[in-house]
Each structure stands twice: as C-alpha cells, then as structure tokens.
Amino acid sequence: MSVETPAASGQFTRRRLQFRSWRGTRPFWAGLYILLAGFPIMYFPYAHLQIGNLTVAMATTAGAGSLIIGVLLVVLGISLWFQKHIRTFAGVAAILLALVSLPVSNFGGFVMGFLLALIGGAMAVAWGPGAPKQPQPEGDVPAAGDDTPGEDTYFAGSDGVADSNDLSGTSPVNGANGRHSAG
C-alpha cells in the first residue's frame, strides 16, 4: 500500500471510534481490572525467584486453589465485556474471590491481584448503563427564563383557595409554611 491509497485514509480513526463507542456501552474498565487481577493470583504460587544461585520457590499448598481463583477472575473480566447484564453478579463474585485469594494465594498475588479485583468488582457493581442521547430539536430555542413556570402555578388561584391538587394543606396561601397543625 502506498501513502496515496484512498482505502487506508481514516481507517485507524474509524476503528478507534468504533472501539470507543463499544467500550462506552459496557463496564470495560471494571472488566479490565478484574482480568488483570487474575494473572498475579495465578502466577505467584507457581513462580520461582532466582537470586544468584539461590532459588526461592513461592509455591503454596493451595496452588490449585489459586489457579482456579485466577482463572475465574479472568473469565469474569472477559464476560463483563461481552455480557454487561451480569455486572452485579460478576462484581460481587470478583470481590468475594479477591477476599478468598488473601489466605489462599500469597496474600492475593502479593496484594496486587487482590486490589485490582477489589477495585474492578466495585466498579462493576457501581456501573450503570447511560441514557441514550436524545435528538436535539431543530427549532427556535426559547430564551432563558421563558420556560420557567409562572408564580400562579405554585400558589392558589385568584380567589385565594388552594388548588385541588394540593392535598398536604401546607401551601403558602393558608399560612402553614410546611408545618402541620397539631390540632
């Protein structure tokens, strides 16, 4: 392809904008944090640290348990991306798995995996789908102050009697000012 190829112009921008709109409709960052939390939890129980001629094995007796916790976190992170309706379940499950990883897998992957899973789980539970953008009307925009209701909508009618929709008995017309009489 040459620089002058018309098919390549705008391709990167178009793909970036597509990814951006896809990312905006789901708990993407929560899924990423939960996905990344699974790797240190899976890795550290099986890792061997080489310090000169000294080999430090960080293997625990619960190596299989930490592997299961890590794989579950990775699956929860990916499923948050593609099934956004399970966000509450996945968030709570990630938080519980993070708490279980503390005693099982070297303090939750030396606290890195624990914190990532905890933050990602909280983000997944707190995420809510945004409201779709409403189309803007293409007409005359009213001037500021024109759309405010008049004073007559808040107070009683011209005869001094409160409107029929005020059932509280606390309108400014009868002098109650929000207080009920004790009787």
PDB file of N, CA and C in Angstrom, residues 163-172 174 176 178-181:
ATOM      1  N   ASP A 163     -55.230  25.205  45.146  1.00  0.00           N
ATOM      2  CA  ASP A 163     -55.600  24.344  44.031  1.00  0.00           C
ATOM      3  C   ASP A 163     -56.033  22.982  44.555  1.00  0.00           C
ATOM      4  N   SER A 164     -56.773  22.266  43.737  1.00  0.00           N
ATOM      5  CA  SER A 164     -57.298  20.969  44.159  1.00  0.00           C
ATOM      6  C   SER A 164     -56.212  19.899  44.221  1.00  0.00           C
ATOM      7  N   ASN A 165     -55.060  20.120  43.601  1.00  0.00           N
ATOM      8  CA  ASN A 165     -54.013  19.107  43.640  1.00  0.00           C
ATOM      9  C   ASN A 165     -53.113  19.233  44.856  1.00  0.00           C
ATOM     10  N   ASP A 166     -53.306  20.243  45.707  1.00  0.00           N
ATOM     11  CA  ASP A 166     -52.517  20.403  46.931  1.00  0.00           C
ATOM     12  C   ASP A 166     -53.263  19.709  48.061  1.00  0.00           C
ATOM     13  N   LEU A 167     -52.909  18.458  48.345  1.00  0.00           N
ATOM     14  CA  LEU A 167     -53.579  17.689  49.371  1.00  0.00           C
ATOM     15  C   LEU A 167     -52.866  17.740  50.708  1.00  0.00           C
ATOM     16  N   SER A 168     -51.722  18.410  50.785  1.00  0.00           N
ATOM     17  CA  SER A 168     -50.957  18.413  52.027  1.00  0.00           C
ATOM     18  C   SER A 168     -51.457  19.440  53.022  1.00  0.00           C
ATOM     19  N   GLY A 169     -52.136  20.459  52.571  1.00  0.00           N
ATOM     20  CA  GLY A 169     -52.602  21.502  53.472  1.00  0.00           C
ATOM     21  C   GLY A 169     -51.483  22.419  53.919  1.00  0.00           C
ATOM     22  N   THR A 170     -50.361  22.423  53.202  1.00  0.00           N
ATOM     23  CA  THR A 170     -49.209  23.214  53.621  1.00  0.00           C
ATOM     24  C   THR A 170     -48.823  24.241  52.583  1.00  0.00           C
ATOM     25  N   SER A 171     -49.761  24.727  51.835  1.00  0.00           N
ATOM     26  CA  SER A 171     -49.421  25.716  50.824  1.00  0.00           C
ATOM     27  C   SER A 171     -49.173  27.061  51.483  1.00  0.00           C
ATOM     28  N   PRO A 172     -48.429  27.946  50.839  1.00  0.00           N
ATOM     29  CA  PRO A 172     -48.166  29.261  51.417  1.00  0.00           C
ATOM     30  C   PRO A 172     -49.418  30.110  51.584  1.00  0.00           C
ATOM     31  N   ASN A 174     -52.392  29.204  52.942  1.00  0.00           N
ATOM     32  CA  ASN A 174     -53.061  29.046  54.227  1.00  0.00           C
ATOM     33  C   ASN A 174     -52.134  29.328  55.408  1.00  0.00           C
ATOM     34  N   ALA A 176     -49.385  27.816  56.455  1.00  0.00           N
ATOM     35  CA  ALA A 176     -48.784  26.698  57.177  1.00  0.00           C
ATOM     36  C   ALA A 176     -47.269  26.653  56.977  1.00  0.00           C
ATOM     37  N   GLY A 178     -45.328  24.739  55.406  1.00  0.00           N
ATOM     38  CA  GLY A 178     -44.722  23.415  55.515  1.00  0.00           C
ATOM     39  C   GLY A 178     -44.928  22.757  56.861  1.00  0.00           C
ATOM     40  N   ARG A 179     -45.622  23.423  57.789  1.00  0.00           N
ATOM     41  CA  ARG A 179     -45.858  22.822  59.110  1.00  0.00           C
ATOM     42  C   ARG A 179     -47.314  22.410  59.214  1.00  0.00           C
ATOM     43  N   HIS A 180     -47.529  21.259  59.780  1.00  0.00           N
ATOM     44  CA  HIS A 180     -48.884  20.808  60.026  1.00  0.00           C
ATOM     45  C   HIS A 180     -49.306  21.237  61.428  1.00  0.00           C
ATOM     46  N   SER A 181     -50.566  21.553  61.602  1.00  0.00           N
ATOM     47  CA  SER A 181     -51.015  21.927  62.943  1.00  0.00           C
ATOM     48  C   SER A 181     -51.224  20.672  63.785  1.00  0.00           C
TER      49      SER A 181
END
